[in-house]
C-alpha cells in the first residue's frame, strides 16, 4: 500500500510512512500547515535600521565604521551576545557593502621598475 500512495503522491515511500505515523500519533494538525518557523531575527527591520542609523551617518561623512562597533551596539540592544556573521547578515539586509580605501595607486610602478630607475639616476653632487 505504501508504494501505491508513494506513486500517487510523488513522495518517497519512507516519507509516506513518516506522515502516516505523525497523523496516527498527533492528528491532522501534525501534517498540515507550515510547521517551519521563519524570521528568527532578534528585532524587526525598522529596529535594525534605527541601530544602524548613527553608523550610516558616520559612513556617509567618510569616516571608517568597524563591524566591532556595530556588533557592540547590536548586542546592547538585544541584551545577549551574537555572532559576527549575524551582523554581516543585518548589514546585507540593509544594503550595506564593504568599501575600503585602496591600498595603493592603480598606476603605481612595480618595485622592480622603481629600483631600476634609482640605479639610472646619477648621484647628486653638492
mmCIF file of N, CA and C in Angstrom:
data_model
loop_
_atom_site.group_PDB
_atom_site.id
_atom_site.type_symbol
_atom_site.label_atom_id
_atom_site.label_comp_id
_atom_site.label_asym_id
_atom_site.label_seq_id
_atom_site.Cartn_x
_atom_site.Cartn_y
_atom_site.Cartn_z
ATOM 1 N N UNK A 1 0.819 -1.196 0.000
ATOM 2 C CA UNK A 1 0.000 0.000 0.000
ATOM 3 C C UNK A 1 0.863 1.261 0.000
ATOM 4 N N UNK A 2 1.972 1.251 0.741
ATOM 5 C CA UNK A 2 2.846 2.411 0.803
ATOM 6 C C UNK A 2 3.390 2.791 -0.556
ATOM 7 N N UNK A 3 3.667 1.768 -1.384
ATOM 8 C CA UNK A 3 4.194 2.038 -2.719
ATOM 9 C C UNK A 3 3.145 2.706 -3.591
ATOM 10 N N UNK A 4 1.889 2.318 -3.444
ATOM 11 C CA UNK A 4 0.806 2.914 -4.230
ATOM 12 C C UNK A 4 0.616 4.384 -3.849
ATOM 13 N N UNK A 5 0.596 4.640 -2.558
ATOM 14 C CA UNK A 5 0.443 6.017 -2.083
ATOM 15 C C UNK A 5 1.648 6.843 -2.518
ATOM 16 N N UNK A 6 2.829 6.258 -2.440
ATOM 17 C CA UNK A 6 4.035 6.944 -2.847
ATOM 18 C C UNK A 6 3.975 7.333 -4.314
ATOM 19 N N UNK A 7 3.523 6.402 -5.143
ATOM 20 C CA UNK A 7 3.434 6.687 -6.580
ATOM 21 C C UNK A 7 2.360 7.741 -6.857
ATOM 22 N N UNK A 8 1.252 7.682 -6.125
ATOM 23 C CA UNK A 8 0.159 8.622 -6.358
ATOM 24 C C UNK A 8 0.515 10.047 -5.910
ATOM 25 N N UNK A 9 1.271 10.161 -4.824
ATOM 26 C CA UNK A 9 1.583 11.489 -4.283
ATOM 27 C C UNK A 9 2.900 12.050 -4.784
ATOM 28 N N UNK A 10 3.799 11.179 -5.206
ATOM 29 C CA UNK A 10 5.119 11.632 -5.639
ATOM 30 C C UNK A 10 6.116 11.707 -4.504
ATOM 31 N N UNK A 11 5.699 11.333 -3.289
ATOM 32 C CA UNK A 11 6.598 11.288 -2.142
ATOM 33 C C UNK A 11 7.288 9.941 -2.076
ATOM 34 N N UNK A 12 8.446 9.906 -1.473
ATOM 35 C CA UNK A 12 9.160 8.657 -1.254
ATOM 36 C C UNK A 12 8.376 7.800 -0.267
ATOM 37 N N UNK A 13 8.480 6.481 -0.406
ATOM 38 C CA UNK A 13 7.714 5.565 0.446
ATOM 39 C C UNK A 13 8.060 5.747 1.922
ATOM 40 N N UNK A 14 9.327 6.014 2.232
ATOM 41 C CA UNK A 14 9.724 6.215 3.633
ATOM 42 C C UNK A 14 9.071 7.471 4.202
ATOM 43 N N UNK A 15 8.956 8.520 3.385
ATOM 44 C CA UNK A 15 8.329 9.754 3.851
ATOM 45 C C UNK A 15 6.835 9.549 4.067
ATOM 46 N N UNK A 16 6.214 8.750 3.207
ATOM 47 C CA UNK A 16 4.791 8.437 3.378
ATOM 48 C C UNK A 16 4.585 7.735 4.718
ATOM 49 N N UNK A 17 5.483 6.821 5.062
ATOM 50 C CA UNK A 17 5.395 6.121 6.349
ATOM 51 C C UNK A 17 5.520 7.099 7.514
ATOM 52 N N UNK A 18 6.430 8.069 7.378
ATOM 53 C CA UNK A 18 6.594 9.079 8.438
ATOM 54 C C UNK A 18 5.327 9.912 8.596
ATOM 55 N N UNK A 19 4.726 10.308 7.467
ATOM 56 C CA UNK A 19 3.496 11.104 7.529
ATOM 57 C C UNK A 19 2.362 10.329 8.179
ATOM 58 N N UNK A 20 2.239 9.042 7.850
ATOM 59 C CA UNK A 20 1.190 8.201 8.440
ATOM 60 C C UNK A 20 1.390 8.110 9.951
ATOM 61 N N UNK A 21 2.646 7.939 10.378
ATOM 62 C CA UNK A 21 2.929 7.844 11.814
ATOM 63 C C UNK A 21 2.607 9.155 12.524
ATOM 64 N N UNK A 22 2.954 10.282 11.907
ATOM 65 C CA UNK A 22 2.630 11.584 12.516
ATOM 66 C C UNK A 22 1.126 11.775 12.622
ATOM 67 N N UNK A 23 0.412 11.406 11.587
ATOM 68 C CA UNK A 23 -1.048 11.545 11.604
ATOM 69 C C UNK A 23 -1.662 10.656 12.682
ATOM 70 N N UNK A 24 -1.166 9.442 12.767
ATOM 71 C CA UNK A 24 -1.680 8.494 13.755
ATOM 72 C C UNK A 24 -1.430 9.003 15.179
ATOM 73 N N UNK A 25 -0.251 9.575 15.428
ATOM 74 C CA UNK A 25 0.114 9.993 16.780
ATOM 75 C C UNK A 25 -0.448 11.367 17.168
ATOM 76 N N UNK A 26 -0.501 12.303 16.206
ATOM 77 C CA UNK A 26 -0.847 13.680 16.567
ATOM 78 C C UNK A 26 -2.024 14.264 15.791
ATOM 79 N N UNK A 27 -2.576 13.543 14.869
ATOM 80 C CA UNK A 27 -3.743 14.021 14.138
ATOM 81 C C UNK A 27 -3.385 14.822 12.905
ATOM 82 N N UNK A 28 -4.428 15.376 12.287
ATOM 83 C CA UNK A 28 -4.276 16.086 11.021
ATOM 84 C C UNK A 28 -3.414 17.340 11.155
ATOM 85 N N UNK A 29 -3.475 17.984 12.302
ATOM 86 C CA UNK A 29 -2.708 19.223 12.510
ATOM 87 C C UNK A 29 -1.199 18.992 12.380
ATOM 88 N N UNK A 30 -0.744 17.787 12.686
ATOM 89 C CA UNK A 30 0.692 17.490 12.640
ATOM 90 C C UNK A 30 1.230 17.470 11.219
ATOM 91 N N UNK A 31 0.400 17.131 10.235
ATOM 92 C CA UNK A 31 0.910 17.028 8.863
ATOM 93 C C UNK A 31 0.424 18.143 7.957
ATOM 94 N N UNK A 32 -0.492 18.955 8.431
ATOM 95 C CA UNK A 32 -0.976 20.067 7.609
ATOM 96 C C UNK A 32 -0.394 21.376 8.124
ATOM 97 N N UNK A 33 -0.352 22.354 7.278
ATOM 98 C CA UNK A 33 0.134 23.671 7.689
ATOM 99 C C UNK A 33 1.639 23.756 7.653
ATOM 100 N N UNK A 34 2.122 24.919 7.959
ATOM 101 C CA UNK A 34 3.550 25.187 7.946
ATOM 102 C C UNK A 34 4.083 25.056 9.360
ATOM 103 N N UNK A 35 4.907 24.062 9.602
ATOM 104 C CA UNK A 35 5.493 23.894 10.925
ATOM 105 C C UNK A 35 6.960 24.287 10.938
ATOM 106 N N UNK A 36 7.386 24.992 9.896
ATOM 107 C CA UNK A 36 8.732 25.545 9.874
ATOM 108 C C UNK A 36 8.620 27.026 10.202
ATOM 109 N N UNK A 37 9.215 27.431 11.288
ATOM 110 C CA UNK A 37 9.164 28.832 11.661
ATOM 111 C C UNK A 37 10.094 29.646 10.786
ATOM 112 N N UNK A 38 9.799 30.894 10.644
ATOM 113 C CA UNK A 38 10.670 31.768 9.881
ATOM 114 C C UNK A 38 10.932 33.036 10.655
ATOM 115 N N UNK A 39 11.802 33.865 10.144
ATOM 116 C CA UNK A 39 12.117 35.143 10.742
ATOM 117 C C UNK A 39 12.541 34.983 12.202
ATOM 118 N N UNK A 40 13.624 34.291 12.391
ATOM 119 C CA UNK A 40 14.158 34.104 13.741
ATOM 120 C C UNK A 40 15.111 35.239 14.100
ATOM 121 N N UNK A 41 14.760 36.426 13.702
ATOM 122 C CA UNK A 41 15.627 37.571 13.978
ATOM 123 C C UNK A 41 15.363 38.096 15.382
ATOM 124 N N UNK A 42 16.327 38.817 15.873
ATOM 125 C CA UNK A 42 16.212 39.381 17.212
ATOM 126 C C UNK A 42 15.324 40.621 17.240
ATOM 127 N N UNK A 43 15.236 41.308 16.115
ATOM 128 C CA UNK A 43 14.444 42.538 16.078
ATOM 129 C C UNK A 43 13.930 42.757 14.661
ATOM 130 N N UNK A 44 13.018 43.695 14.519
ATOM 131 C CA UNK A 44 12.419 43.971 13.215
ATOM 132 C C UNK A 44 13.385 44.759 12.327
ATOM 133 N N UNK A 45 13.027 44.870 11.073
ATOM 134 C CA UNK A 45 13.836 45.601 10.101
ATOM 135 C C UNK A 45 13.980 47.056 10.526
ATOM 136 N N UNK A 46 12.912 47.649 11.015
ATOM 137 C CA UNK A 46 12.935 49.057 11.433
ATOM 138 C C UNK A 46 13.833 49.261 12.647
ATOM 139 N N UNK A 47 13.785 48.319 13.603
ATOM 140 C CA UNK A 47 14.643 48.422 14.780
ATOM 141 C C UNK A 47 16.120 48.302 14.389
ATOM 142 N N UNK A 48 16.404 47.391 13.449
ATOM 143 C CA UNK A 48 17.780 47.269 12.967
ATOM 144 C C UNK A 48 18.226 48.561 12.289
ATOM 145 N N UNK A 49 17.340 49.149 11.497
ATOM 146 C CA UNK A 49 17.664 50.398 10.804
ATOM 147 C C UNK A 49 17.959 51.505 11.806
ATOM 148 N N UNK A 50 17.221 51.530 12.918
ATOM 149 C CA UNK A 50 17.450 52.551 13.942
ATOM 150 C C UNK A 50 18.833 52.388 14.580
ATOM 151 N N UNK A 51 19.271 51.155 14.779
ATOM 152 C CA UNK A 51 20.598 50.913 15.353
ATOM 153 C C UNK A 51 21.684 51.305 14.360
ATOM 154 N N UNK A 52 21.450 51.051 13.062
ATOM 155 C CA UNK A 52 22.451 51.344 12.044
ATOM 156 C C UNK A 52 22.513 52.824 11.657
ATOM 157 N N UNK A 53 21.486 53.601 11.996
ATOM 158 C CA UNK A 53 21.398 54.998 11.562
ATOM 159 C C UNK A 53 22.622 55.830 11.935
ATOM 160 N N UNK A 54 23.100 55.814 13.200
ATOM 161 C CA UNK A 54 24.275 56.643 13.511
ATOM 162 C C UNK A 54 25.531 56.199 12.750
ATOM 163 N N UNK A 55 25.647 54.889 12.526
ATOM 164 C CA UNK A 55 26.804 54.385 11.791
ATOM 165 C C UNK A 55 26.716 54.777 10.319
ATOM 166 N N UNK A 56 25.495 54.802 9.795
ATOM 167 C CA UNK A 56 25.304 55.201 8.400
ATOM 168 C C UNK A 56 25.683 56.670 8.219
ATOM 169 N N UNK A 57 25.289 57.497 9.189
ATOM 170 C CA UNK A 57 25.625 58.924 9.115
ATOM 171 C C UNK A 57 27.140 59.113 9.130
ATOM 172 N N UNK A 58 27.832 58.365 9.987
ATOM 173 C CA UNK A 58 29.301 58.455 10.033
ATOM 174 C C UNK A 58 29.922 57.993 8.719
ATOM 175 N N UNK A 59 29.389 56.915 8.167
ATOM 176 C CA UNK A 59 29.943 56.372 6.919
ATOM 177 C C UNK A 59 29.735 57.353 5.766
ATOM 178 N N UNK A 60 28.598 58.023 5.747
ATOM 179 C CA UNK A 60 28.324 58.989 4.684
ATOM 180 C C UNK A 60 29.234 60.206 4.777
ATOM 181 N N UNK A 61 29.742 60.511 5.976
ATOM 182 C CA UNK A 61 30.697 61.605 6.148
ATOM 183 C C UNK A 61 32.096 61.191 5.727
ATOM 184 N N UNK A 62 32.289 59.901 5.470
ATOM 185 C CA UNK A 62 33.595 59.411 5.044
ATOM 186 C C UNK A 62 34.404 58.778 6.153
ATOM 187 N N UNK A 63 33.816 58.643 7.341
ATOM 188 C CA UNK A 63 34.536 58.013 8.446
ATOM 189 C C UNK A 63 34.516 56.499 8.272
ATOM 190 N N UNK A 64 35.518 55.844 8.856
ATOM 191 C CA UNK A 64 35.551 54.389 8.832
ATOM 192 C C UNK A 64 34.647 53.846 9.932
ATOM 193 N N UNK A 65 33.842 52.871 9.582
ATOM 194 C CA UNK A 65 32.960 52.226 10.546
ATOM 195 C C UNK A 65 33.375 50.771 10.641
ATOM 196 N N UNK A 66 33.666 50.319 11.835
ATOM 197 C CA UNK A 66 34.121 48.948 12.032
ATOM 198 C C UNK A 66 32.959 48.070 12.482
ATOM 199 N N UNK A 67 33.028 46.818 12.081
ATOM 200 C CA UNK A 67 31.992 45.846 12.433
ATOM 201 C C UNK A 67 31.906 45.679 13.946
ATOM 202 N N UNK A 68 33.040 45.725 14.626
ATOM 203 C CA UNK A 68 33.041 45.525 16.075
ATOM 204 C C UNK A 68 32.183 46.575 16.782
ATOM 205 N N UNK A 69 32.191 47.809 16.277
ATOM 206 C CA UNK A 69 31.368 48.878 16.876
ATOM 207 C C UNK A 69 29.878 48.567 16.685
ATOM 208 N N UNK A 70 29.529 48.165 15.473
ATOM 209 C CA UNK A 70 28.128 47.849 15.192
ATOM 210 C C UNK A 70 27.692 46.645 16.013
ATOM 211 N N UNK A 71 28.586 45.657 16.129
ATOM 212 C CA UNK A 71 28.270 44.443 16.896
ATOM 213 C C UNK A 71 28.006 44.775 18.364
ATOM 214 N N UNK A 72 28.807 45.660 18.946
ATOM 215 C CA UNK A 72 28.602 46.035 20.349
ATOM 216 C C UNK A 72 27.265 46.745 20.535
ATOM 217 N N UNK A 73 26.916 47.650 19.628
ATOM 218 C CA UNK A 73 25.646 48.366 19.728
ATOM 219 C C UNK A 73 24.474 47.398 19.568
ATOM 220 N N UNK A 74 24.592 46.457 18.650
ATOM 221 C CA UNK A 74 23.533 45.468 18.419
ATOM 222 C C UNK A 74 23.359 44.580 19.645
ATOM 223 N N UNK A 75 24.479 44.148 20.233
ATOM 224 C CA UNK A 75 24.409 43.292 21.414
ATOM 225 C C UNK A 75 23.782 44.022 22.596
ATOM 226 N N UNK A 76 24.079 45.306 22.745
ATOM 227 C CA UNK A 76 23.462 46.083 23.831
ATOM 228 C C UNK A 76 21.961 46.192 23.621
ATOM 229 N N UNK A 77 21.535 46.362 22.381
ATOM 230 C CA UNK A 77 20.111 46.493 22.100
ATOM 231 C C UNK A 77 19.374 45.178 22.306
ATOM 232 N N UNK A 78 20.023 44.074 21.949
ATOM 233 C CA UNK A 78 19.384 42.756 22.045
ATOM 234 C C UNK A 78 19.460 42.223 23.477
ATOM 235 N N UNK A 79 20.575 42.486 24.139
ATOM 236 C CA UNK A 79 20.726 42.033 25.514
ATOM 237 C C UNK A 79 21.450 40.710 25.657
ATOM 238 N N UNK A 80 22.011 40.189 24.585
ATOM 239 C CA UNK A 80 22.803 38.962 24.663
ATOM 240 C C UNK A 80 23.831 38.968 23.539
ATOM 241 N N UNK A 81 24.819 38.077 23.656
ATOM 242 C CA UNK A 81 25.880 38.052 22.650
ATOM 243 C C UNK A 81 25.383 37.387 21.370
ATOM 244 N N UNK A 82 25.966 37.804 20.274
ATOM 245 C CA UNK A 82 25.623 37.246 18.967
ATOM 246 C C UNK A 82 26.908 37.061 18.174
ATOM 247 N N UNK A 83 26.825 36.302 17.113
ATOM 248 C CA UNK A 83 27.991 36.075 16.273
ATOM 249 C C UNK A 83 28.199 37.215 15.295
ATOM 250 N N UNK A 84 29.422 37.374 14.857
ATOM 251 C CA UNK A 84 29.748 38.432 13.902
ATOM 252 C C UNK A 84 29.033 38.206 12.576
ATOM 253 N N UNK A 85 28.827 36.938 12.220
ATOM 254 C CA UNK A 85 28.161 36.654 10.943
ATOM 255 C C UNK A 85 26.743 37.221 10.935
ATOM 256 N N UNK A 86 26.092 37.258 12.088
ATOM 257 C CA UNK A 86 24.750 37.818 12.142
ATOM 258 C C UNK A 86 24.766 39.310 11.814
ATOM 259 N N UNK A 87 25.807 40.011 12.226
ATOM 260 C CA UNK A 87 25.937 41.431 11.893
ATOM 261 C C UNK A 87 26.094 41.596 10.388
ATOM 262 N N UNK A 88 26.873 40.715 9.770
ATOM 263 C CA UNK A 88 27.031 40.781 8.322
ATOM 264 C C UNK A 88 25.695 40.537 7.617
ATOM 265 N N UNK A 89 24.862 39.630 8.138
ATOM 266 C CA UNK A 89 23.533 39.405 7.568
ATOM 267 C C UNK A 89 22.672 40.656 7.692
ATOM 268 N N UNK A 90 22.736 41.307 8.843
ATOM 269 C CA UNK A 90 21.967 42.538 9.065
ATOM 270 C C UNK A 90 22.411 43.609 8.068
ATOM 271 N N UNK A 91 23.711 43.784 7.928
ATOM 272 C CA UNK A 91 24.225 44.794 7.005
ATOM 273 C C UNK A 91 23.830 44.482 5.564
ATOM 274 N N UNK A 92 23.881 43.211 5.193
ATOM 275 C CA UNK A 92 23.473 42.820 3.835
ATOM 276 C C UNK A 92 21.989 43.099 3.624
ATOM 277 N N UNK A 93 21.189 42.816 4.633
ATOM 278 C CA UNK A 93 19.741 43.046 4.555
ATOM 279 C C UNK A 93 19.432 44.527 4.342
ATOM 280 N N UNK A 94 20.274 45.398 4.868
ATOM 281 C CA UNK A 94 20.041 46.844 4.767
ATOM 282 C C UNK A 94 20.820 47.487 3.625
ATOM 283 N N UNK A 95 21.413 46.674 2.760
ATOM 284 C CA UNK A 95 22.058 47.201 1.563
ATOM 285 C C UNK A 95 23.455 47.757 1.767
ATOM 286 N N UNK A 96 24.086 47.447 2.881
ATOM 287 C CA UNK A 96 25.440 47.915 3.109
ATOM 288 C C UNK A 96 26.394 47.051 2.293
ATOM 289 N N UNK A 97 27.532 47.630 1.945
ATOM 290 C CA UNK A 97 28.575 46.871 1.282
ATOM 291 C C UNK A 97 29.921 47.333 1.804
ATOM 292 N N UNK A 98 30.909 46.509 1.621
ATOM 293 C CA UNK A 98 32.234 46.805 2.145
ATOM 294 C C UNK A 98 32.959 47.725 1.173
ATOM 295 N N UNK A 99 33.294 48.900 1.643
ATOM 296 C CA UNK A 99 34.039 49.866 0.841
ATOM 297 C C UNK A 99 35.310 50.193 1.612
ATOM 298 N N UNK A 100 36.432 49.977 0.961
ATOM 299 C CA UNK A 100 37.715 50.243 1.618
ATOM 300 C C UNK A 100 38.533 51.191 0.758
ATOM 301 N N UNK A 101 39.328 52.032 1.385
ATOM 302 C CA UNK A 101 40.234 52.853 0.594
ATOM 303 C C UNK A 101 41.277 51.943 -0.055
ATOM 304 N N UNK A 102 41.659 52.273 -1.278
ATOM 305 C CA UNK A 102 42.623 51.403 -1.951
ATOM 306 C C UNK A 102 43.991 51.560 -1.293
ATOM 307 N N UNK A 103 44.718 50.484 -1.270
ATOM 308 C CA UNK A 103 45.994 50.473 -0.556
ATOM 309 C C UNK A 103 47.093 51.184 -1.333
ATOM 310 N N UNK A 104 46.975 51.236 -2.681
ATOM 311 C CA UNK A 104 47.994 51.920 -3.458
ATOM 312 C C UNK A 104 47.353 52.442 -4.747
ATOM 313 N N UNK A 105 48.039 53.368 -5.381
ATOM 314 C CA UNK A 105 47.536 53.933 -6.629
ATOM 315 C C UNK A 105 47.548 52.858 -7.713
ATOM 316 N N UNK A 106 46.494 52.763 -8.517
ATOM 317 C CA UNK A 106 46.444 51.691 -9.516
ATOM 318 C C UNK A 106 47.504 51.796 -10.603
ATOM 319 N N UNK A 107 48.050 52.989 -10.839
ATOM 320 C CA UNK A 107 49.057 53.147 -11.882
ATOM 321 C C UNK A 107 50.481 53.222 -11.324
ATOM 322 N N UNK A 108 50.656 52.880 -10.051
ATOM 323 C CA UNK A 108 51.979 52.931 -9.451
ATOM 324 C C UNK A 108 52.876 51.894 -10.125
ATOM 325 N N UNK A 109 54.120 52.261 -10.347
ATOM 326 C CA UNK A 109 55.076 51.357 -10.975
ATOM 327 C C UNK A 109 55.423 50.219 -10.023
ATOM 328 N N UNK A 110 55.821 49.095 -10.589
ATOM 329 C CA UNK A 110 56.202 47.957 -9.759
ATOM 330 C C UNK A 110 57.512 48.256 -9.033
ATOM 331 N N UNK A 111 57.815 47.475 -8.025
ATOM 332 C CA UNK A 111 59.042 47.684 -7.234
ATOM 333 C C UNK A 111 60.281 47.525 -8.107
ATOM 334 N N UNK A 112 60.245 46.603 -9.081
ATOM 335 C CA UNK A 112 61.391 46.399 -9.969
ATOM 336 C C UNK A 112 61.685 47.662 -10.778
ATOM 337 N N UNK A 113 60.659 48.270 -11.318
ATOM 338 C CA UNK A 113 60.830 49.476 -12.130
ATOM 339 C C UNK A 113 61.362 50.617 -11.268
ATOM 340 N N UNK A 114 60.876 50.720 -10.057
ATOM 341 C CA UNK A 114 61.338 51.774 -9.157
ATOM 342 C C UNK A 114 62.816 51.583 -8.836
ATOM 343 N N UNK A 115 63.227 50.363 -8.517
ATOM 344 C CA UNK A 115 64.627 50.085 -8.201
ATOM 345 C C UNK A 115 65.510 50.339 -9.416
ATOM 346 N N UNK A 116 65.056 49.956 -10.598
ATOM 347 C CA UNK A 116 65.828 50.182 -11.822
ATOM 348 C C UNK A 116 66.010 51.666 -12.082
ATOM 349 N N UNK A 117 64.977 52.445 -11.883
ATOM 350 C CA UNK A 117 65.082 53.887 -12.128
ATOM 351 C C UNK A 117 66.014 54.552 -11.124
ATOM 352 N N UNK A 118 66.107 54.016 -9.908
ATOM 353 C CA UNK A 118 67.028 54.572 -8.910
ATOM 354 C C UNK A 118 68.471 54.355 -9.345
ATOM 355 N N UNK A 119 68.724 53.223 -10.003
ATOM 356 C CA UNK A 119 70.089 52.919 -10.449
ATOM 357 C C UNK A 119 70.497 53.780 -11.633
ATOM 358 N N UNK A 120 69.518 54.226 -12.420
ATOM 359 C CA UNK A 120 69.833 55.015 -13.604
ATOM 360 C C UNK A 120 70.144 56.469 -13.282
ATOM 361 N N UNK A 121 69.722 56.970 -12.148
ATOM 362 C CA UNK A 121 69.946 58.364 -11.785
ATOM 363 C C UNK A 121 71.396 58.569 -11.378
ATOM 364 N N UNK A 122 72.025 59.661 -11.845
ATOM 365 C CA UNK A 122 73.397 59.927 -11.396
ATOM 366 C C UNK A 122 73.386 60.390 -9.937
ATOM 367 N N UNK A 123 74.432 60.139 -9.224
ATOM 368 C CA UNK A 123 74.487 60.595 -7.832
ATOM 369 C C UNK A 123 74.465 62.108 -7.783
ATOM 370 N N UNK A 124 73.802 62.625 -6.796
ATOM 371 C CA UNK A 124 73.698 64.080 -6.669
ATOM 372 C C UNK A 124 75.007 64.645 -6.132
ATOM 373 N N UNK A 125 75.428 65.775 -6.689
ATOM 374 C CA UNK A 125 76.683 66.413 -6.279
ATOM 375 C C UNK A 125 76.342 67.766 -5.668
ATOM 376 N N UNK A 126 76.883 68.032 -4.515
ATOM 377 C CA UNK A 126 76.649 69.318 -3.847
ATOM 378 C C UNK A 126 77.865 70.165 -3.847
#
